[in-house]
Coordinates of C-alpha atoms in Angstrom, one line a residue:
Chain A
M231 CA 53.5 160.3 124.1
T232 CA 54.7 162.3 120.4
S233 CA 51.2 161.5 119.2
T234 CA 47.9 160.6 120.5
I235 CA 46.6 157.0 120.6
P236 CA 43.2 156.6 118.4
K237 CA 40.0 155.5 120.4
D238 CA 39.7 152.6 118.6
S239 CA 42.9 151.1 119.2
V240 CA 43.7 148.7 122.2
G241 CA 46.3 151.3 123.2
I242 CA 49.9 150.9 124.4
V243 CA 50.5 146.9 124.4
K244 CA 53.2 144.7 126.2
P245 CA 54.3 141.5 125.0
E246 CA 55.1 138.5 127.5
L247 CA 56.8 135.7 127.2
I248 CA 55.8 132.2 128.4
H249 CA 57.8 129.2 129.5
F250 CA 56.7 125.6 128.5
D251 CA 58.7 123.2 129.9
E252 CA 56.7 120.1 128.4
A253 CA 58.5 118.7 125.5
L254 CA 56.6 118.9 122.0
T255 CA 57.0 116.0 119.9
L256 CA 57.2 117.6 116.1
R257 CA 55.4 115.9 112.9
S258 CA 59.1 115.3 111.9
G259 CA 59.5 113.1 115.1
K260 CA 62.2 115.5 116.6
V261 CA 61.5 116.6 119.7
I262 CA 61.5 120.3 121.7
E263 CA 62.5 119.7 125.1
S264 CA 61.0 123.0 126.4
Y265 CA 60.3 126.0 124.6
D266 CA 58.7 130.2 124.9
L267 CA 56.0 131.8 123.0
M268 CA 55.7 135.3 122.9
I269 CA 52.1 136.5 123.1
E270 CA 50.1 139.5 123.7
C271 CA 46.6 139.7 124.9
Y272 CA 43.7 142.5 124.6
G273 CA 40.6 142.6 126.6
E274 CA 39.4 140.8 129.4
L275 CA 38.8 137.2 129.8
N276 CA 35.1 136.9 131.0
Q277 CA 34.1 134.8 134.4
D278 CA 33.6 131.5 132.4
K279 CA 36.3 132.1 129.9
S280 CA 34.3 132.0 126.8
N281 CA 35.3 135.0 125.3
A282 CA 38.6 134.3 123.8
I283 CA 39.8 134.7 120.4
L284 CA 43.1 133.4 119.0
I285 CA 45.0 135.0 116.2
C286 CA 46.8 133.4 113.9
H287 CA 49.5 134.8 112.3
A288 CA 50.8 134.3 108.8
L289 CA 54.4 134.3 106.9
S290 CA 56.0 137.1 108.3
G291 CA 53.4 138.2 111.4
D292 CA 54.2 137.7 115.2
H293 CA 52.6 138.5 118.5
H294 CA 51.9 142.2 117.7
A295 CA 49.0 142.1 116.5
A296 CA 47.1 145.2 117.5
G297 CA 47.6 148.4 119.6
Y298 CA 51.3 150.1 120.1
H299 CA 54.4 149.1 121.7
E300 CA 56.2 151.6 124.0
L301 CA 59.4 152.9 122.5
E302 CA 61.9 154.4 125.0
G303 CA 59.1 155.8 126.5
K304 CA 57.4 156.9 123.5
K305 CA 54.3 155.5 121.4
D306 CA 55.6 153.5 118.5
E307 CA 54.4 154.8 115.1
K308 CA 53.5 151.8 113.8
P309 CA 50.2 149.5 115.2
G310 CA 50.3 145.4 115.1
W311 CA 50.0 144.4 112.2
W312 CA 46.0 143.5 112.2
D313 CA 45.1 146.5 114.0
T314 CA 42.6 147.2 111.2
C315 CA 40.6 144.4 112.7
I316 CA 41.4 144.1 116.7
G317 CA 40.2 147.2 119.0
P318 CA 37.1 148.8 120.9
G319 CA 34.5 148.7 118.0
K320 CA 36.3 146.7 115.5
P321 CA 35.5 143.3 114.3
F322 CA 37.4 141.4 116.8
D323 CA 36.2 143.7 119.4
S324 CA 38.1 144.1 122.4
D325 CA 35.8 145.3 124.8
I326 CA 33.9 142.5 124.1
F327 CA 36.4 139.7 123.6
F328 CA 40.1 138.4 125.3
I329 CA 41.7 138.2 122.3
V330 CA 45.5 136.3 122.4
S331 CA 47.9 136.4 119.5
L332 CA 51.2 135.0 119.9
N333 CA 54.6 134.6 118.1
N334 CA 54.9 131.0 116.5
L335 CA 57.6 128.6 117.2
G336 CA 60.3 129.0 114.7
G337 CA 59.5 132.4 114.5
C338 CA 62.1 135.0 115.1
S339 CA 59.9 137.6 117.7
G340 CA 60.5 136.1 121.0
S341 CA 59.4 132.8 120.7
T342 CA 61.9 129.7 120.6
G343 CA 63.1 129.6 116.9
P344 CA 66.3 129.5 114.8
T345 CA 67.8 132.4 116.6
T346 CA 67.3 130.9 120.0
I347 CA 70.2 129.5 122.1
N348 CA 70.1 125.6 121.8
P349 CA 70.8 124.3 125.2
E350 CA 72.3 121.6 123.8
T351 CA 75.2 123.1 122.0
G352 CA 75.1 126.6 123.7
K353 CA 75.2 128.3 120.2
A354 CA 72.3 129.3 118.4
Y355 CA 69.9 126.8 116.4
G356 CA 70.0 128.3 113.0
P357 CA 70.0 125.8 110.6
D358 CA 69.6 123.2 112.5
F359 CA 66.1 124.6 114.2
P360 CA 63.5 121.5 113.2
I361 CA 61.1 122.0 110.6
I362 CA 57.9 123.0 111.8
T363 CA 54.5 122.0 110.4
V364 CA 51.0 124.0 111.0
R365 CA 50.2 120.7 112.7
D366 CA 52.8 121.6 115.5
W367 CA 52.2 125.0 115.5
V368 CA 48.6 124.1 116.6
N369 CA 49.8 121.3 119.1
S370 CA 51.9 124.5 120.5
Q371 CA 48.8 126.9 120.6
A372 CA 46.5 124.3 122.6
R373 CA 49.3 124.4 125.2
L374 CA 49.0 127.8 125.1
A375 CA 45.3 127.8 125.3
D376 CA 46.2 125.0 128.6
H377 CA 48.4 127.5 130.2
L378 CA 45.7 130.5 129.9
E379 CA 43.1 127.7 131.2
I380 CA 41.1 128.5 127.9
D381 CA 39.0 125.3 127.3
Q382 CA 37.4 126.3 124.0
W383 CA 38.2 129.5 121.9
A384 CA 34.8 131.4 121.3
A385 CA 36.7 131.9 117.8
V386 CA 40.1 131.3 116.3
I387 CA 40.8 133.6 113.2
G388 CA 43.6 133.8 110.9
G389 CA 44.7 134.8 107.4
S390 CA 46.5 133.5 104.6
L391 CA 49.1 130.7 106.7
G392 CA 46.9 131.7 109.9
G393 CA 43.7 130.7 108.2
M394 CA 46.1 127.6 107.3
Q395 CA 46.2 126.9 111.1
V396 CA 42.9 127.9 111.7
L397 CA 41.5 125.1 109.8
R398 CA 43.9 122.5 111.5
W399 CA 42.7 123.8 114.9
A400 CA 39.3 122.2 113.6
I401 CA 40.6 119.1 112.9
S402 CA 42.9 118.4 115.5
Y403 CA 40.9 120.0 118.4
P404 CA 37.6 120.3 117.3
E405 CA 36.0 120.3 120.7
R406 CA 38.1 123.5 121.4
I407 CA 37.0 126.0 118.7
R408 CA 33.4 127.1 118.5
H409 CA 34.1 129.3 115.4
A410 CA 37.0 128.9 112.6
I411 CA 36.7 131.9 110.4
V412 CA 39.5 131.3 107.7
I413 CA 40.5 134.1 105.6
A414 CA 42.0 134.3 102.3
A415 CA 43.7 131.0 102.9
A416 CA 43.9 127.6 100.4
P417 CA 43.3 124.1 101.9
K418 CA 47.2 123.4 100.3
L419 CA 49.8 125.0 98.3
S420 CA 49.3 125.1 94.4
A421 CA 52.6 124.0 92.5
Q422 CA 53.1 127.8 91.6
N423 CA 52.9 128.5 95.5
I424 CA 55.4 126.2 96.6
A425 CA 57.7 127.6 93.1
F426 CA 57.4 131.0 94.4
N427 CA 58.6 129.7 97.8
E428 CA 61.4 127.7 96.6
V429 CA 62.7 131.0 94.4
A430 CA 62.7 132.8 97.8
R431 CA 64.5 130.0 99.8
Q432 CA 67.0 129.8 96.7
S433 CA 67.5 133.7 96.6
I434 CA 68.3 133.3 100.8
T435 CA 70.8 130.4 100.9
T436 CA 72.7 131.2 97.4
D437 CA 73.6 134.4 98.8
P438 CA 77.7 134.6 99.9
D439 CA 76.8 135.7 103.5
F440 CA 73.9 132.8 104.1
H441 CA 77.1 130.6 105.9
Q442 CA 74.7 127.4 105.5
G443 CA 72.7 129.5 107.7
H444 CA 75.1 129.7 110.4
Y445 CA 75.5 133.4 109.9
Y446 CA 75.0 134.5 113.2
E447 CA 78.4 133.7 114.1
Q448 CA 79.8 135.2 111.4
G449 CA 78.3 138.4 112.6
T450 CA 76.5 138.8 109.4
Y451 CA 73.1 138.2 107.6
P452 CA 72.2 137.1 103.9
K453 CA 70.6 140.8 103.6
K454 CA 71.0 140.3 99.9
G455 CA 69.1 137.4 99.7
L456 CA 66.4 137.9 102.3
T457 CA 65.8 141.2 100.6
L458 CA 65.1 138.9 97.0
A459 CA 62.7 136.7 98.7
R460 CA 60.6 139.2 100.1
M461 CA 60.5 141.3 97.2
I462 CA 59.4 138.1 95.2
G463 CA 56.6 137.6 98.1
H464 CA 55.5 141.2 98.0
I465 CA 54.7 141.1 94.4
T466 CA 52.8 137.8 95.1
Y467 CA 50.6 139.8 97.9
L468 CA 49.8 143.0 95.5
S469 CA 47.8 142.7 92.4
D470 CA 48.1 144.0 89.4
S471 CA 45.7 146.8 89.6
S472 CA 46.7 147.5 93.1
M473 CA 50.4 148.0 91.7
N474 CA 49.0 150.4 88.2
E475 CA 47.2 152.2 90.8
K476 CA 50.4 152.8 93.2
F477 CA 52.8 153.8 90.7
G478 CA 50.9 154.0 87.3
K479 CA 49.3 157.3 87.9
D480 CA 51.8 159.4 85.7
S481 CA 50.7 157.3 82.6
L482 CA 48.5 159.5 81.3
T483 CA 50.9 161.6 80.5
G484 CA 52.2 159.1 78.0
G485 CA 55.7 159.9 78.7
N486 CA 56.4 157.3 80.9
F487 CA 56.2 154.3 79.5
G488 CA 53.2 153.8 81.4
R489 CA 54.6 153.8 84.9
D490 CA 56.1 156.4 87.1
L491 CA 59.5 156.9 87.0
S492 CA 61.8 157.1 90.0
T493 CA 64.1 160.5 89.3
G494 CA 61.9 161.7 86.4
K495 CA 63.7 160.4 83.5
L496 CA 65.1 157.3 82.2
N497 CA 68.6 156.8 82.8
F498 CA 69.1 153.9 79.9
G499 CA 71.1 151.8 82.3
F500 CA 70.7 149.2 84.6
D501 CA 69.8 151.2 87.6
V502 CA 66.5 152.0 89.3
D503 CA 64.2 153.6 86.7
F504 CA 60.2 152.8 87.6
Q505 CA 59.6 153.5 91.5
V506 CA 57.6 150.2 91.6
E507 CA 61.6 149.1 91.1
S508 CA 62.9 151.3 94.0
Y509 CA 59.5 150.5 96.3
L510 CA 60.3 147.1 96.1
Q511 CA 64.1 147.5 97.1
Y512 CA 62.7 149.7 99.9
K513 CA 60.2 146.9 101.5
G514 CA 62.6 144.1 100.7
E515 CA 65.7 145.7 102.6
S516 CA 63.6 147.1 105.4
F517 CA 62.0 143.4 106.1
S518 CA 65.7 142.0 105.7
S519 CA 66.9 144.2 108.7
N520 CA 63.7 142.9 110.7
F521 CA 63.5 139.0 110.2
D522 CA 65.8 136.3 110.2
A523 CA 66.3 134.5 107.4
N524 CA 66.2 131.0 109.0
S525 CA 63.1 132.0 110.5
Y526 CA 61.7 132.7 106.6
L527 CA 62.9 129.5 105.0
L528 CA 61.5 127.4 107.9
I529 CA 58.1 129.2 107.3
T530 CA 58.2 128.9 103.6
K531 CA 58.3 125.0 104.5
T532 CA 55.7 125.2 106.7
L533 CA 53.5 126.3 104.0
D534 CA 54.7 123.9 101.9
Y535 CA 54.0 121.2 103.9
F536 CA 50.3 122.1 104.9
D537 CA 48.2 119.7 103.6
P538 CA 45.4 118.4 106.2
A539 CA 44.0 115.9 103.5
V540 CA 47.3 113.4 103.2
D541 CA 45.6 111.8 106.7
Y542 CA 42.6 111.2 105.2
E543 CA 43.6 109.5 102.1
G544 CA 43.4 112.7 100.0
D545 CA 39.8 113.4 100.7
L546 CA 39.7 116.3 103.3
S547 CA 35.8 116.5 103.8
K548 CA 36.9 113.4 105.7
A549 CA 39.0 115.6 108.0
F550 CA 35.9 117.7 109.2
L551 CA 33.5 114.9 109.7
H552 CA 34.0 115.9 113.5
G553 CA 33.2 118.9 115.5
N554 CA 30.4 120.9 115.5
C555 CA 32.6 124.8 115.0
K556 CA 31.0 127.2 112.3
F557 CA 33.0 128.5 110.0
L558 CA 33.3 131.7 108.1
V559 CA 35.7 131.5 104.8
V560 CA 36.6 134.7 103.2
S561 CA 38.2 135.6 99.7
F562 CA 39.2 138.4 97.7
S563 CA 38.7 138.7 94.4
S564 CA 42.0 140.1 93.2
D565 CA 43.9 137.7 95.5
W566 CA 46.0 135.8 93.0
R567 CA 48.1 133.9 96.0
F568 CA 45.0 132.0 97.0
P569 CA 42.4 132.9 94.8
P570 CA 38.9 132.8 95.4
E571 CA 38.7 129.2 93.8
R572 CA 40.9 127.9 96.4
S573 CA 38.2 129.2 99.4
R574 CA 35.1 127.6 97.3
E575 CA 37.0 124.4 97.2
L576 CA 37.7 124.5 101.1
V577 CA 33.8 126.0 101.3
N578 CA 32.8 122.7 99.1
T579 CA 34.7 120.5 101.1
L580 CA 32.7 121.6 104.1
L581 CA 29.8 121.5 102.7
K582 CA 30.5 118.0 101.4
A583 CA 31.5 117.0 105.4
K584 CA 27.8 118.5 106.3
R585 CA 29.3 121.4 108.1
Q586 CA 28.0 124.7 108.7
V587 CA 29.8 127.3 106.7
S588 CA 29.3 130.9 105.7
Y589 CA 31.3 132.2 102.4
L590 CA 32.1 136.0 101.3
E591 CA 33.9 136.8 98.2
I592 CA 34.9 140.3 98.5
E593 CA 35.4 142.6 95.8
S594 CA 38.8 144.3 95.8
D595 CA 42.1 145.3 94.3
G596 CA 44.4 144.6 97.4
G597 CA 45.4 141.1 96.2
H598 CA 46.6 138.9 98.7
D599 CA 46.9 141.8 101.4
A600 CA 43.4 142.6 101.1
F601 CA 43.0 141.1 104.2
L602 CA 45.1 143.5 106.5
L603 CA 43.6 146.2 104.8
P604 CA 40.0 148.1 105.5
V605 CA 38.2 146.9 102.8
P606 CA 34.1 148.2 104.3
R607 CA 32.1 145.2 102.9
Y608 CA 35.2 142.9 104.9
L609 CA 35.0 144.8 108.5
E610 CA 31.3 144.8 108.2
G611 CA 31.0 141.1 107.3
L612 CA 33.3 140.2 110.1
S613 CA 31.6 142.2 112.7
S614 CA 28.4 141.0 111.8
Y615 CA 29.5 137.4 112.1
L616 CA 31.6 138.2 115.3
S617 CA 28.3 139.7 116.7
V618 CA 26.3 136.5 116.6
V619 CA 29.5 134.9 118.3
A620 CA 29.3 137.5 121.2
N621 CA 25.9 137.1 121.7
E622 CA 26.5 133.2 121.9
T623 CA 29.2 134.3 125.0
F624 CA 26.9 136.5 126.6
T625 CA 24.1 133.8 126.9
N626 CA 26.7 130.8 127.4
E627 CA 27.7 133.2 130.6
K628 CA 24.2 134.2 131.7
T629 CA 23.2 130.2 131.9
S630 CA 26.4 129.4 133.5
H631 CA 25.9 132.0 136.3
A632 CA 22.5 130.9 136.6
S633 CA 23.1 126.9 137.3
Chain B
M276 CA 4.9 136.5 108.3
R277 CA 4.0 136.0 104.6
A278 CA 1.4 133.6 104.1
D279 CA 3.4 131.4 101.5
L280 CA 5.9 130.7 103.8
S281 CA 3.5 129.8 106.5
I282 CA 2.3 127.3 104.1
I283 CA 5.9 126.2 103.0
K284 CA 7.0 126.1 106.4
D285 CA 4.3 123.1 107.6
W286 CA 6.0 121.2 104.9
I287 CA 9.6 121.4 106.7
E288 CA 10.4 118.8 109.0
P289 CA 12.2 119.7 112.1
Q290 CA 15.5 118.9 112.7
S291 CA 15.9 118.5 109.2
R292 CA 18.6 120.1 106.4
V293 CA 17.6 122.7 104.4
L294 CA 18.9 124.5 101.7
D295 CA 17.4 128.0 100.8
L296 CA 18.5 129.2 97.3
G297 CA 18.6 132.9 96.9
C298 CA 17.4 133.5 100.8
G299 CA 17.5 136.7 100.4
D300 CA 17.8 138.5 104.1
G301 CA 17.9 134.8 106.0
S302 CA 14.6 135.5 107.5
F303 CA 13.4 132.2 106.6
L304 CA 15.8 130.0 107.4
A305 CA 16.2 132.3 110.5
L306 CA 12.7 131.2 111.4
L307 CA 12.8 127.9 110.7
K308 CA 16.1 127.2 112.6
E309 CA 14.3 128.5 116.0
E310 CA 11.2 127.0 115.8
K311 CA 12.4 123.8 113.6
Q312 CA 15.8 123.8 114.6
I313 CA 17.2 122.8 111.2
F314 CA 20.2 122.7 109.4
D315 CA 20.2 126.0 107.7
C316 CA 22.4 126.8 104.3
G317 CA 21.4 130.2 102.5
L318 CA 22.8 131.2 99.1
D319 CA 22.6 134.5 97.7
L320 CA 24.4 136.9 95.5
D321 CA 23.6 140.1 97.2
A322 CA 26.1 142.1 99.5
E323 CA 23.5 143.4 101.7
N324 CA 21.2 140.5 102.1
I325 CA 24.6 138.2 102.8
N326 CA 25.4 140.6 105.3
K327 CA 21.9 140.7 106.7
C328 CA 22.0 136.6 107.0
L329 CA 25.6 136.9 108.9
L330 CA 23.5 139.5 111.9
A331 CA 21.4 136.7 112.0
G332 CA 23.4 134.0 112.4
V333 CA 22.4 132.3 109.3
N334 CA 24.5 130.0 107.5
V335 CA 25.1 131.8 104.2
I336 CA 27.2 131.1 101.5
E337 CA 28.0 133.7 98.3
Q338 CA 27.1 132.1 95.3
D339 CA 25.5 132.4 91.7
L340 CA 22.8 130.1 90.9
D341 CA 23.4 130.7 87.3
K342 CA 26.9 128.9 87.5
G343 CA 25.2 125.9 89.1
L344 CA 25.4 124.0 91.9
A345 CA 27.5 121.1 91.6
N346 CA 29.4 121.6 94.8
F347 CA 26.5 120.1 96.6
S348 CA 26.5 116.3 96.9
D349 CA 23.4 114.3 95.8
N350 CA 21.2 113.9 98.7
S351 CA 22.8 116.0 100.7
F352 CA 19.7 118.0 101.9
D353 CA 15.9 117.1 103.0
S354 CA 14.4 120.5 101.9
V355 CA 15.8 122.2 98.7
L356 CA 13.8 126.0 98.6
L357 CA 13.4 128.4 95.5
T358 CA 10.8 131.1 96.0
Q359 CA 10.4 133.8 93.7
T360 CA 13.7 133.3 91.7
L361 CA 12.7 130.5 89.1
Q362 CA 11.8 132.9 87.0
A363 CA 15.5 134.9 87.4
V364 CA 17.6 131.6 86.5
Q365 CA 19.1 131.6 83.1
K366 CA 18.3 127.7 82.8
P367 CA 15.2 127.4 85.6
D368 CA 14.9 123.5 84.0
V369 CA 18.5 122.1 84.8
L370 CA 18.0 124.4 88.0
V371 CA 14.9 122.2 88.9
D372 CA 17.0 119.2 88.4
E373 CA 19.7 120.1 90.2
M374 CA 17.2 120.7 93.3
L375 CA 16.0 117.4 92.8
R376 CA 19.6 115.5 92.5
I377 CA 20.6 117.6 95.7
G378 CA 17.1 117.8 98.3
E379 CA 15.0 114.7 98.5
K380 CA 12.0 117.3 98.4
C381 CA 11.8 120.8 97.0
I382 CA 9.7 123.4 97.1
I383 CA 9.2 126.5 94.4
I384 CA 7.2 129.8 94.9
F385 CA 6.6 131.4 91.3
P386 CA 5.1 133.9 90.1
N387 CA 2.1 132.8 87.4
F388 CA 2.2 134.4 84.4
A389 CA -1.3 133.3 83.2
Y390 CA -2.8 135.4 86.0
W391 CA -6.1 137.0 84.4
R392 CA -5.0 140.6 85.1
Y393 CA -1.7 139.8 82.9
R394 CA -3.5 138.0 80.5
L395 CA -5.9 140.9 80.0
Y396 CA -3.1 143.7 80.6
L397 CA -1.8 142.1 77.4
V398 CA -4.7 141.6 75.4
S399 CA -6.0 145.1 76.1
K400 CA -2.7 147.4 76.3
G401 CA -0.4 145.2 74.1
R402 CA 2.4 145.7 76.1
M403 CA 4.3 143.5 79.2
P404 CA 2.6 143.3 81.9
V405 CA 4.0 145.5 84.9
S406 CA 1.7 145.1 88.2
K407 CA 2.6 145.2 92.0
S408 CA 4.1 141.6 92.5
I409 CA 5.9 142.1 89.0
P410 CA 6.9 145.6 88.9
F411 CA 9.3 145.8 85.9
E412 CA 9.4 147.0 82.7
W413 CA 10.7 144.4 80.4
Y414 CA 14.3 146.2 79.7
D415 CA 15.0 146.1 83.6
T416 CA 13.6 143.4 84.9
P417 CA 15.7 140.3 86.3
N418 CA 12.9 138.1 85.5
I419 CA 14.1 136.1 82.4
H420 CA 11.9 133.2 82.0
F421 CA 8.3 133.6 82.9
C422 CA 6.1 130.1 83.3
T423 CA 2.4 129.5 83.9
I424 CA 1.1 127.0 86.1
K425 CA 0.3 125.0 83.5
D426 CA 3.9 125.0 81.9
F427 CA 5.2 123.8 85.4
D428 CA 2.9 120.9 85.5
F429 CA 4.3 120.4 81.9
L430 CA 8.0 120.5 83.0
C431 CA 7.2 118.0 85.6
S432 CA 5.2 115.6 83.5
T433 CA 7.9 115.6 81.2
K434 CA 10.7 115.0 83.4
N435 CA 8.8 113.0 85.7
I436 CA 8.6 114.8 89.1
K437 CA 6.3 113.9 91.0
V438 CA 4.1 117.0 92.4
L439 CA 3.6 116.1 96.5
N440 CA 1.5 119.2 96.8
R441 CA 0.5 122.6 94.7
T442 CA -1.4 125.6 96.2
V443 CA -1.9 128.7 94.7
V444 CA -2.2 132.2 96.5
D445 CA -3.3 135.9 95.4
D446 CA -0.5 138.5 95.8
K447 CA -1.5 139.0 99.6
H448 CA -0.7 135.5 99.7
Q449 CA -4.1 134.0 100.2
N450 CA -6.4 131.3 98.3
S451 CA -9.8 131.1 97.4
S452 CA -12.0 128.7 96.0
L453 CA -11.9 130.1 92.9
M454 CA -8.4 130.1 92.6
N455 CA -8.5 125.9 93.5
I456 CA -10.7 125.8 90.8
Y457 CA -8.8 127.6 88.3
P458 CA -5.5 127.9 89.3
N459 CA -4.0 128.9 85.9
L460 CA -6.5 131.8 85.6
F461 CA -6.6 133.1 89.5
G462 CA -3.4 132.1 91.2
I463 CA -0.7 135.2 91.0
N464 CA 1.6 133.1 92.7
A465 CA 2.2 129.2 92.5
I466 CA 4.0 127.2 95.5
Y467 CA 4.9 123.2 94.6
H468 CA 6.3 120.6 97.1
I469 CA 8.2 118.3 94.6
S470 CA 10.2 115.3 94.5
R471 CA 11.3 112.7 92.3

């Protein structure tokens, strides 16, 4: 080990690939005959299997939510994407809960997706991989719960697109979930959200290296397009104030047009002048080398298609008329991708459906990405809420052992 | 438990739906859940209070009463509570209307500004009363709409609001015969149970 593992980390973790042979019929009508899901688990499942938590990831997330992977005998530098929340003593406490995280279908981190070989053709699915909806994901997650012999999750938790999966769980499997924690999400995308996704898709599909999605066979990938798509996305995950905080510190000196310069002077050309430009390019490029463009296209469509109200004459509250799970909804003040109004819309829908709901509106400059950041009031709120979930779990366990 | 809360507890039906506006740390809702198995919903704005509600397993929504209650449907609760908050909101009359739209019955507790000590304080000192129950200076008080029992009775009669029950208590939340005869003079806190 090059560096020590923090005490509040779940430590070194190993993903596990689970194969499913039962065909999955998708919302589109298409069928996936068999598939694999890559998962990671933290903590121990208790005897009556009442302490399980499912973590649902957002656009670019995967199964690696916490702890460290081992790379060539060494601990990886970066922990999982939600390590701020998952671990011993953290809000999703791995000493108390059995936490399951997966890479969703259509992803590119080991689960069946566009990069998987299509058994019918012997080639990667590529652009022919069927469009997957949030409902399809949740159906596959329910199969995963069956596989793990978990009848009911103590809680299903997710931020952003992850929060949409939580909502779908509460609608499709109301009896299989006790608590739904929906963070920085929305009941459906706004026209502006879809517009940003479309720009991202256009930048990928117009890249000459895209080859209509068959770039694997060409030994290339649409690096420029995917970089650009991620740069656009990244801007929407941050806030104006957090970008100023990061890139406008030298503004007080007055000589830098209010923003930090990359090389200390203006170039009077079209190359990078400001740090924010090089930062975005770096972020975009490193993303493009780790993520599959077809998966990115697919998952932006998954986002666009999410609208559970369509099955209920446009009245989402009708979707929540059944079930007893409790809801915790959390939003962040500077999130302009899914701003607090969208979360309040959700809360009001749940109130209309006479459901039990708590709502936190967290003051933060972190933008949409605040849900991944260690914002003290946010973590405290999650811990408080989960402490009650934990108590119920133990009470259940005691009762069931006594009986 | 505070005597005023023990009085209003008896007005809450078991298994009913209770909305508590300005629910504080949620302890009253937690008690009602425990003893009467109510469906609880609290509203508050204070981060510390909200966290205490979450710890107590009480449903709490971070919401500003001054921004209205339009998100709550008509007749969606059996009881709507407002304890020691009426005097701190921007439009108390609108809030009372809204409470009666949302709840079948409403319970309101507010400080009676016509209590004889406050009257004496103002007359003798010529300054805004500061007391144990209202410990604020005029400039830093959250209380912006003081009223008296007579004022509230007048509001109820102009709005055709039924007063199902009215009790007055002192700052120890005790009731006395003097208070019952002259509530507006001897009552420190007024407790109203109202409906349409």
